[in-house]
Coordinates of C-alpha atoms and ligand atoms in Angstrom, one line a residue:
X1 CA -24.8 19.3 -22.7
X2 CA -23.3 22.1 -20.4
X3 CA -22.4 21.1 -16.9
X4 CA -22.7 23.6 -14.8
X5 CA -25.9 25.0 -16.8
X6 CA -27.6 21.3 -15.5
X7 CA -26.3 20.7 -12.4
X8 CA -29.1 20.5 -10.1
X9 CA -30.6 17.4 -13.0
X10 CA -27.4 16.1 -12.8
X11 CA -27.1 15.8 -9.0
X12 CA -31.0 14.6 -8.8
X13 CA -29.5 11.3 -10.6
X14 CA -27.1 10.8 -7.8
X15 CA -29.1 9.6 -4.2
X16 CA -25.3 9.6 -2.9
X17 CA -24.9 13.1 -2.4
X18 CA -27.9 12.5 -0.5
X19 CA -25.9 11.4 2.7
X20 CA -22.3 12.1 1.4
X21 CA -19.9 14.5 0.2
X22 CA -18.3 11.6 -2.2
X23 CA -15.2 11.8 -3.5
X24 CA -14.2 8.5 -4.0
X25 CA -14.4 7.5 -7.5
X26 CA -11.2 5.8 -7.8
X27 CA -12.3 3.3 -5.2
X28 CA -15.9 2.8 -6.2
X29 CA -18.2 4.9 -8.2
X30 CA -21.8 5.1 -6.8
X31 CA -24.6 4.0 -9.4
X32 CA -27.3 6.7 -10.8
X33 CA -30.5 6.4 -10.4
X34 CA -31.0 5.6 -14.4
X35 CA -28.3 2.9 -13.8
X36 CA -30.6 1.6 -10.9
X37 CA -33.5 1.8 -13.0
X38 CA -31.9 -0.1 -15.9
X39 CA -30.3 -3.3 -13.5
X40 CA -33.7 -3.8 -12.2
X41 CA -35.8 -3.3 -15.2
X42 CA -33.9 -6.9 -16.4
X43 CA -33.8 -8.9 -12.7
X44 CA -37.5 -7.3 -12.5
X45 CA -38.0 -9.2 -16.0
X46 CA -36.5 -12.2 -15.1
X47 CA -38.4 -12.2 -11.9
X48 CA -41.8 -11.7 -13.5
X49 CA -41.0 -13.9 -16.6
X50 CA -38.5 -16.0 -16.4
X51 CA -36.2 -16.3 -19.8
X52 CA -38.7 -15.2 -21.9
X53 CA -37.3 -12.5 -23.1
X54 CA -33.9 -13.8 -23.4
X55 CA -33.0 -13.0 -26.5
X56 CA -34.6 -9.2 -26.4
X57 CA -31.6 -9.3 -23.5
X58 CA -28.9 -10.5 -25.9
X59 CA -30.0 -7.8 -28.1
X60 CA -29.7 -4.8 -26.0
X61 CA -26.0 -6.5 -24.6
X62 CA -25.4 -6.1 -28.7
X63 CA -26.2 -2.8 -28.5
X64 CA -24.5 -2.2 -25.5
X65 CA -21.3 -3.7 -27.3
X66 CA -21.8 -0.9 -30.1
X67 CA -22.2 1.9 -27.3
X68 CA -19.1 0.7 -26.0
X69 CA -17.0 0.5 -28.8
X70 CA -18.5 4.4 -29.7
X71 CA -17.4 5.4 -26.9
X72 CA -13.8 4.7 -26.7
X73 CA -13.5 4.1 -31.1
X74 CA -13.1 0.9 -31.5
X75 CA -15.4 -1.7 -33.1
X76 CA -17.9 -3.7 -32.1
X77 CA -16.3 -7.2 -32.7
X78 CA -13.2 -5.7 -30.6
X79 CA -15.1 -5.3 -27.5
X80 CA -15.9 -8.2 -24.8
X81 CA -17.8 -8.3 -22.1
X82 CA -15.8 -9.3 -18.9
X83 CA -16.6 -9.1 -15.0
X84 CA -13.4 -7.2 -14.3
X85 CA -10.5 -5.5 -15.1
X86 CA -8.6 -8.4 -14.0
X87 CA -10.2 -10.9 -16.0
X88 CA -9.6 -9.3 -19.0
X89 CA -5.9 -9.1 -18.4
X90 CA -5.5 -12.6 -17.2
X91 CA -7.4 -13.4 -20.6
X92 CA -4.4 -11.5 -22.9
X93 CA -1.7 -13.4 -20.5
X94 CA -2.8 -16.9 -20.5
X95 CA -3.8 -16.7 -24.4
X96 CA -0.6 -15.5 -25.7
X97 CA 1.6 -18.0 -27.6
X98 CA 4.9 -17.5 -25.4
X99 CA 8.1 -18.4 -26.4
X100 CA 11.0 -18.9 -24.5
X101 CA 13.1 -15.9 -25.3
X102 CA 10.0 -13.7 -24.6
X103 CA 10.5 -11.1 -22.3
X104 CA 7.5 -8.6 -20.1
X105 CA 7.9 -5.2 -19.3
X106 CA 6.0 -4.2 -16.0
X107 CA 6.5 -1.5 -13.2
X108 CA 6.3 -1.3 -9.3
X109 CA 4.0 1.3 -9.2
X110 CA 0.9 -0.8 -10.6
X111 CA -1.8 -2.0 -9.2
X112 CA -1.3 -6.0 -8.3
X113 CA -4.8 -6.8 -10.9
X114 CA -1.9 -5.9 -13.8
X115 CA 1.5 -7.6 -12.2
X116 CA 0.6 -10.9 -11.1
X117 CA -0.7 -12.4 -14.6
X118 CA 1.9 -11.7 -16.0
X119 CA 4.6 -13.0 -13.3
X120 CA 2.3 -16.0 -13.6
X121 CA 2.6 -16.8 -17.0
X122 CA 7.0 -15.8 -16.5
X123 CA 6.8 -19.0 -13.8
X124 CA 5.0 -21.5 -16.1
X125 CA 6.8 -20.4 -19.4
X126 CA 10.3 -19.5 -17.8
X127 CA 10.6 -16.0 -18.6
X128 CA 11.9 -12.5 -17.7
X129 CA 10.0 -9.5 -16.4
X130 CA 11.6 -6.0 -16.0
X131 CA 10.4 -4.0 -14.3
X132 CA 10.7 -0.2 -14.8
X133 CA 11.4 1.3 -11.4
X134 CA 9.3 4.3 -10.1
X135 CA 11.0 7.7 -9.4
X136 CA 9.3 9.4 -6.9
X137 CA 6.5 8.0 -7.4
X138 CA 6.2 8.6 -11.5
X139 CA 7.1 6.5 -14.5
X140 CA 9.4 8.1 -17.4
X141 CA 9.5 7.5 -20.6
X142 CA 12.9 6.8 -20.8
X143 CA 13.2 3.8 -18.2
X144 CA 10.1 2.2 -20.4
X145 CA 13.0 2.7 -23.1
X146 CA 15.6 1.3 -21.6
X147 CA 13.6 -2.2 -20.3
X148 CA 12.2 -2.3 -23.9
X149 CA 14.1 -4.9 -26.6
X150 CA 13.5 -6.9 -29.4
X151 CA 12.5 -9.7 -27.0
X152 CA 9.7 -7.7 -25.4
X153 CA 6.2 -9.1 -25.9
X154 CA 4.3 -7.4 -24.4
X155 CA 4.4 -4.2 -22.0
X156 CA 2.0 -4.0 -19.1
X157 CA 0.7 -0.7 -18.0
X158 CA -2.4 1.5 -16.0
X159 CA -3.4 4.6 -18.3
X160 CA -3.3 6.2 -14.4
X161 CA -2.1 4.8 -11.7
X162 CA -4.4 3.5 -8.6
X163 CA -2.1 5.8 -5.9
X164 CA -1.7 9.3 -7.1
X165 CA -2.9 9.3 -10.6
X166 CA 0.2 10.0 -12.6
X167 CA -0.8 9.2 -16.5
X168 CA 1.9 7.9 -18.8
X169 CA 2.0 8.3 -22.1
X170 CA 0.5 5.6 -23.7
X171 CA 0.6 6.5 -27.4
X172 CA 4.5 6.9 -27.0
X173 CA 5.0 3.7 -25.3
X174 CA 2.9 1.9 -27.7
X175 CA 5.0 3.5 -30.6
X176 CA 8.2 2.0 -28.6
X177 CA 6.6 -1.1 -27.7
X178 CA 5.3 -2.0 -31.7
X179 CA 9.0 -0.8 -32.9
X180 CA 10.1 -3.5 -30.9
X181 CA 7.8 -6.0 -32.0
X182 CA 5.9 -5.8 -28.3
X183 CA 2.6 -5.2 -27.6
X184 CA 0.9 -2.5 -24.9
X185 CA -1.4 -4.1 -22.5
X186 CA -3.3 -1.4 -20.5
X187 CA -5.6 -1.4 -17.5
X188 CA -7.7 2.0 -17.8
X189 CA -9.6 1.1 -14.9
X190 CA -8.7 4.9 -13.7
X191 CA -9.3 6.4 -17.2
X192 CA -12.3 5.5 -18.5
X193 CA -15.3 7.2 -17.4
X194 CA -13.2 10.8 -16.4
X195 CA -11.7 11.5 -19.4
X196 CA -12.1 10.4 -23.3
X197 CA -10.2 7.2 -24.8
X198 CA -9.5 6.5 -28.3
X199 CA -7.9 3.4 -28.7
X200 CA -6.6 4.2 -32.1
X201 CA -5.1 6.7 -31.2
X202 CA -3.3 5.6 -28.2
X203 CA -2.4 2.6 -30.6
X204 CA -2.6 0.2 -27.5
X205 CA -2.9 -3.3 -28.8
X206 CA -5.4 -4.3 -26.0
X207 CA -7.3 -2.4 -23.1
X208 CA -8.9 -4.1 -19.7
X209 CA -11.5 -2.1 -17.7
X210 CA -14.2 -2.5 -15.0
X211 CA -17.2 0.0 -14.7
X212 CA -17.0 0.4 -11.5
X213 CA -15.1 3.2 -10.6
X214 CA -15.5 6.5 -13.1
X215 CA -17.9 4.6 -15.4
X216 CA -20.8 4.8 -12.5
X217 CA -21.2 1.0 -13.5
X218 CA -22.6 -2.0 -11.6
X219 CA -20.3 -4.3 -9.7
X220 CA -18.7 -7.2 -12.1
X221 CA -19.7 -4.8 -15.4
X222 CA -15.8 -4.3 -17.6
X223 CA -14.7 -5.1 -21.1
X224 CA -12.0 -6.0 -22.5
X225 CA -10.8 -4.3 -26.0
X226 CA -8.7 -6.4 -28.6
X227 CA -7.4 -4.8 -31.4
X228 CA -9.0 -6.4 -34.8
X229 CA -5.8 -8.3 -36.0
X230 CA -4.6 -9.7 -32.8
X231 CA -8.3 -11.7 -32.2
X232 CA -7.4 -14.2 -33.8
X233 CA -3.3 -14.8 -31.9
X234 CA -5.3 -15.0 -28.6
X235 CA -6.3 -18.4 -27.7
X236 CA -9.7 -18.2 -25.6
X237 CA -8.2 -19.6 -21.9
X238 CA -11.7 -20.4 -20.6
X239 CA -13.8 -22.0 -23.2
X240 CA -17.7 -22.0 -23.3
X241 CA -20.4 -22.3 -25.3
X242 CA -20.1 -18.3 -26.2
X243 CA -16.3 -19.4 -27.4
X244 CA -18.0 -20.4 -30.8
X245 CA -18.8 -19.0 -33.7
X246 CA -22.7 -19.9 -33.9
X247 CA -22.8 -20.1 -30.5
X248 CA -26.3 -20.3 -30.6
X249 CA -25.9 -23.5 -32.1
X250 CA -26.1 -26.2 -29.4
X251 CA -25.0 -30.0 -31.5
X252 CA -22.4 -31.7 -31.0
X253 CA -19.3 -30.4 -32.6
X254 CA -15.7 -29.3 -32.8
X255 CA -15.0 -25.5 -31.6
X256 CA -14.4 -23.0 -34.1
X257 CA -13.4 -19.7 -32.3
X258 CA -15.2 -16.9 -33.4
X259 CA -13.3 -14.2 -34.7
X260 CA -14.4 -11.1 -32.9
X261 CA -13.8 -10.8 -29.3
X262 CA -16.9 -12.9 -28.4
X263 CA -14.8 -15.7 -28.1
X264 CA -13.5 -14.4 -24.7
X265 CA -17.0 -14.5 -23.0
X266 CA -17.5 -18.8 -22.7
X267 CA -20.6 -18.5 -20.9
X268 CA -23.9 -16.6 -19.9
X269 CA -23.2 -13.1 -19.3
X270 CA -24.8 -10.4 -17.1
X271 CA -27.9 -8.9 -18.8
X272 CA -28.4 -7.0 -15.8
X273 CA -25.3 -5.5 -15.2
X274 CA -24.3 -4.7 -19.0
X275 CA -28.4 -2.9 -19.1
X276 CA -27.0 -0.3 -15.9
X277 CA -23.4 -0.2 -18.0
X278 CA -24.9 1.1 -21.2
X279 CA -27.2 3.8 -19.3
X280 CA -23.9 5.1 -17.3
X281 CA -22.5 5.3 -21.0
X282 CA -25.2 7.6 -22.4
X283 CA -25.3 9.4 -19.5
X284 CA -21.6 10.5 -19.9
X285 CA -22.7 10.7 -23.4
X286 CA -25.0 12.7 -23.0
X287 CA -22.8 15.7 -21.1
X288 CA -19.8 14.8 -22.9
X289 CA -16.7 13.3 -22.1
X290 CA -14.7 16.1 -23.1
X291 CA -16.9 18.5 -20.9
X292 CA -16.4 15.8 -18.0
X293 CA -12.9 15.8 -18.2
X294 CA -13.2 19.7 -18.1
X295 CA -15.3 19.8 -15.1
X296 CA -13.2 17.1 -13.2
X297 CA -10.1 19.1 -14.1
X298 CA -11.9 22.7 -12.7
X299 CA -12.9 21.1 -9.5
X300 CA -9.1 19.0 -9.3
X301 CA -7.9 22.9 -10.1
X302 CA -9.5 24.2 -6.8
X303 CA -8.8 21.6 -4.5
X304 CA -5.0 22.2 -5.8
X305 CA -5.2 25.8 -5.6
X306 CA -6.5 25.8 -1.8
X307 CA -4.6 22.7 -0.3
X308 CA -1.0 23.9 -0.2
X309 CA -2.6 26.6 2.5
X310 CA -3.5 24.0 4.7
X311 CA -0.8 23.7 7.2
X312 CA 1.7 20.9 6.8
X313 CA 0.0 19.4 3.8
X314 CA 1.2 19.0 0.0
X315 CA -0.2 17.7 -3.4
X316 CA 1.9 14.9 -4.5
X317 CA 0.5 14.1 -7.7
X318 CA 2.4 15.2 -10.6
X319 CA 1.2 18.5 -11.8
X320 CA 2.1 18.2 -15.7
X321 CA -1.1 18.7 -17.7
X322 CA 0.1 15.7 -19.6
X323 CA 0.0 13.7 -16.3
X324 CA -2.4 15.0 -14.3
X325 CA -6.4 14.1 -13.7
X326 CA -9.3 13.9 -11.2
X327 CA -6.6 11.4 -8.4
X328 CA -4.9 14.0 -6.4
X329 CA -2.3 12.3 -3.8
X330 CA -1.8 14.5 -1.0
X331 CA 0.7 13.8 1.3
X332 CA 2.3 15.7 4.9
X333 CA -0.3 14.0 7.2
X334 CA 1.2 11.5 10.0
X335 CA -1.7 9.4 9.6
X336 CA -3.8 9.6 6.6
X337 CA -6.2 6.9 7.7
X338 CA -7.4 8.6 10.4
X339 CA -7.8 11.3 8.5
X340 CA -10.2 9.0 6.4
X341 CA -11.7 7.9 9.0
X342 CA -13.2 11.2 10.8
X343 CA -13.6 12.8 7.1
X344 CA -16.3 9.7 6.9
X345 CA -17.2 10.9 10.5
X346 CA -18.6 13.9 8.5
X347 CA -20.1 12.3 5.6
X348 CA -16.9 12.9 3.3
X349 CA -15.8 10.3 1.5
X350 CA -11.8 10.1 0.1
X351 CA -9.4 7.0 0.5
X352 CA -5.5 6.9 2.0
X353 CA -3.4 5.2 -0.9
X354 CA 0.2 4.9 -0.1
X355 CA 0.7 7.1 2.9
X356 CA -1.2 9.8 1.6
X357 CA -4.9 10.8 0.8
X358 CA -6.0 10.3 -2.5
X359 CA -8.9 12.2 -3.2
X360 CA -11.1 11.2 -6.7
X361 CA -13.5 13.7 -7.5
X362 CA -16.9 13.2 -10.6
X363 CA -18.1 15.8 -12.9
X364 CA -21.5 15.6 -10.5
X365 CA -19.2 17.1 -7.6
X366 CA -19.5 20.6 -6.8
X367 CA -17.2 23.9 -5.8
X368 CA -18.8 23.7 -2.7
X369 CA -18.2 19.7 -1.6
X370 CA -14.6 20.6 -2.6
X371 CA -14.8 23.4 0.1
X372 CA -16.7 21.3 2.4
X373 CA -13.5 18.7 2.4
X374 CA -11.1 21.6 2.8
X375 CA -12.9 23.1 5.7
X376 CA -12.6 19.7 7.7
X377 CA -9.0 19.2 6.4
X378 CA -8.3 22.9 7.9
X379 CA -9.6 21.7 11.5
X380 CA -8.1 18.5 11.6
X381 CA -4.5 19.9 10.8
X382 CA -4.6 22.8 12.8
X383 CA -5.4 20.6 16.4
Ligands
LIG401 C1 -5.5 0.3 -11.5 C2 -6.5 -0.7 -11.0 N1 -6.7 -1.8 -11.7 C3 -7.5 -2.8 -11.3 C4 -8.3 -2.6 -10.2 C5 -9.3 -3.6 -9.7 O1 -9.4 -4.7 -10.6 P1 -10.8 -5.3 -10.9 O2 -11.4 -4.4 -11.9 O3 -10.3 -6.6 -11.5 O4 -11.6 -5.5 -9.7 C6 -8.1 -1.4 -9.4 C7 -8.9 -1.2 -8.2 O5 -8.7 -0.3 -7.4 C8 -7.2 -0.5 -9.9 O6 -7.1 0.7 -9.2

């Protein structure tokens, strides 16, 4: 469906832009009003009845999974539900069979959710991280190559990073990263939901996420994608009745694992949340992701274009097509946060990340809200 052609139906879903000029998503998306609608319809249901309809719940989550695995071409049985991004890579790093001589690539530009597993799991098995080192504030290719060995299991990475954005190239360091034996682990927390993912493509091994941010998701709503052949080489960490195979069998027993990506769910999950997950899927769906990722990059495009005129003030976030998205860094302000903070004072909503502003527009913003920030940007760095 064309954007700009259904902007006003668009917008109606968002009771946001009500109050705010919101242009936040890589801190917290807000919720549609379908979304909304679709978290209550279950609590509602479970309210008024209870656990009746259970099972009609475990269906739609099954259909849910499928929407899911559409939408960022994968299959079903590679797709668990998980309450964060975090979760999901915790589940990969505890579940691994180490060995000794193993070795993990990370990088000090990442978000903490992606570091700390992993320099977990190098305290209790006694091995190495390397971590690539930022330059100015990007990640190249080349420094992936050089931490990179036959030793490497597995390479840790955000699609984009939290701070300013910058995208690597995930298809070229999965390529490095399988030559060597290693696996890509990615958090696409900042992807997913602003532009499309194909997992086959990008050839990553396994992908965490929550919904949160660009997916427009409940709260505690994420995945976690496995690749089909590596299901089986992760052990489930946290075991539940959901770990089995016939797990609505409820005799005693000994645990067989299933073998799709169920096994990493243990217990009950949330109907309620997953319901609001699915209809912030099919509403992307239903405009596109390619046209989102359009429309993010038009309004991104005239925030650029206009920003450098503001006195004193810079973008900072790499402006290669192949790196760039809807998180623009901008830096030259003395105090960024209180810059947030009298933006909020007039209903505009950005974050400071990292001594700049980072500023996260949606394909729901408009030319005009992108104006509206710059006019208040103007005043404040003039006085
Ligand atoms: C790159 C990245 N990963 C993870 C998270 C949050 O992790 P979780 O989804 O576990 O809450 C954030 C939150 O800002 C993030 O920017």
């Amino acid at each position: 469906m064309n954007i700009e052609g259904h902007i006003d139906e668009l917008r109606a879903q968002f009771p946001v832009i009500k109050r705010y000029t919101y242009l936040n998503h890589a801190a917290v998306g807000p919720l549609p009003l379908r979304v909304l609608d679709e978290v209550s319809r279950i609590n509602q249901d479970k309210g008024y009845s209870g656990g009746l309809h259970w099972m009609d719940w475990e269906e739609e989550a099954e259909e849910t999974r499928k929407i899911i695995a559409r939408f960022i071409n994968a299959d079903p049985e590679e797709i668990a539900f998980a309450q964060n991004t975090s979760a999901g890579l915790s589940t990969i790093a505890n579940g691994l069979n180490w060995e000794k001589t193993d070795n993990i690539v990370i990088n000090d530009l990442e978000f903490p959710s992606n570091i700390f597993p992993w320099q977990i799991q190098a305290k209790r098995h006694g091995l190495v991280t390397k971590t690539v080192q930022q330059r100015n504030e990007e990640l190249a290719i080349e420094d992936f190559e050089e931490q990179i060995d036959r030793h490497t299991k597995i390479v840790a990475v955000s699609h984009i990073q939290f701070s300013n954005g910058f995208k690597v190239d995930l298809q070229r360091l999965s390529k490095l990263a399988h030559e060597n034996g290693g696996y890509v682990v990615t958090d696409a927390v900042q992807s997913l939901g602003q532009m499309p993912i194909d997992v086959k493509k990008l050839d990553v091994d396994f992908l965490a996420t929550s919904g949160y941010k660009w997916l427009l998701s409940p709260i505690a709503t994420g995945f976690l994608y496995i690749k089909k052949e590596l299901i089986d080489e992760i052990e489930p960490s946290i075991v539940g009745y959901r770990t089995d195979e016939n797990y609505h069998e409820y005799s005693y027993r000994t645990i067989r694992p299933a073998l799709t990506a169920r096994r990493f769910e243990h217990g009950q999950i949330n109907f309620p949340g997953i319901a609001g997950m699915r209809a912030a899927i099919e509403l992307l769906d239903s405009f596109g992701i390619y046209n989102i990722e359009k429309r993010i990059r038009k309004l991104v495009d005239h925030l650029i274009a206009d920003i450098s005129e503001l006195r004193g003030l810079k973008v900072l976030s790499s402006m290669k097509p192949e790196h760039r998205n809807g998180i623009i860094k901008v830096g030259g302000l003395d105090n960024p946060d209180d810059v947030v903070k009298k933006l909020k004072e007039e209903n505009i909503v950005i974050s400071s990340r990292a001594g700049g502003l980072r500023i996260s527009p949606h394909f729901y913003n408009t030319e005009k809200e992108i104006e509206q920030l710059l006019d208040v940007l103007s005043l404040l760095t003039k006085s």
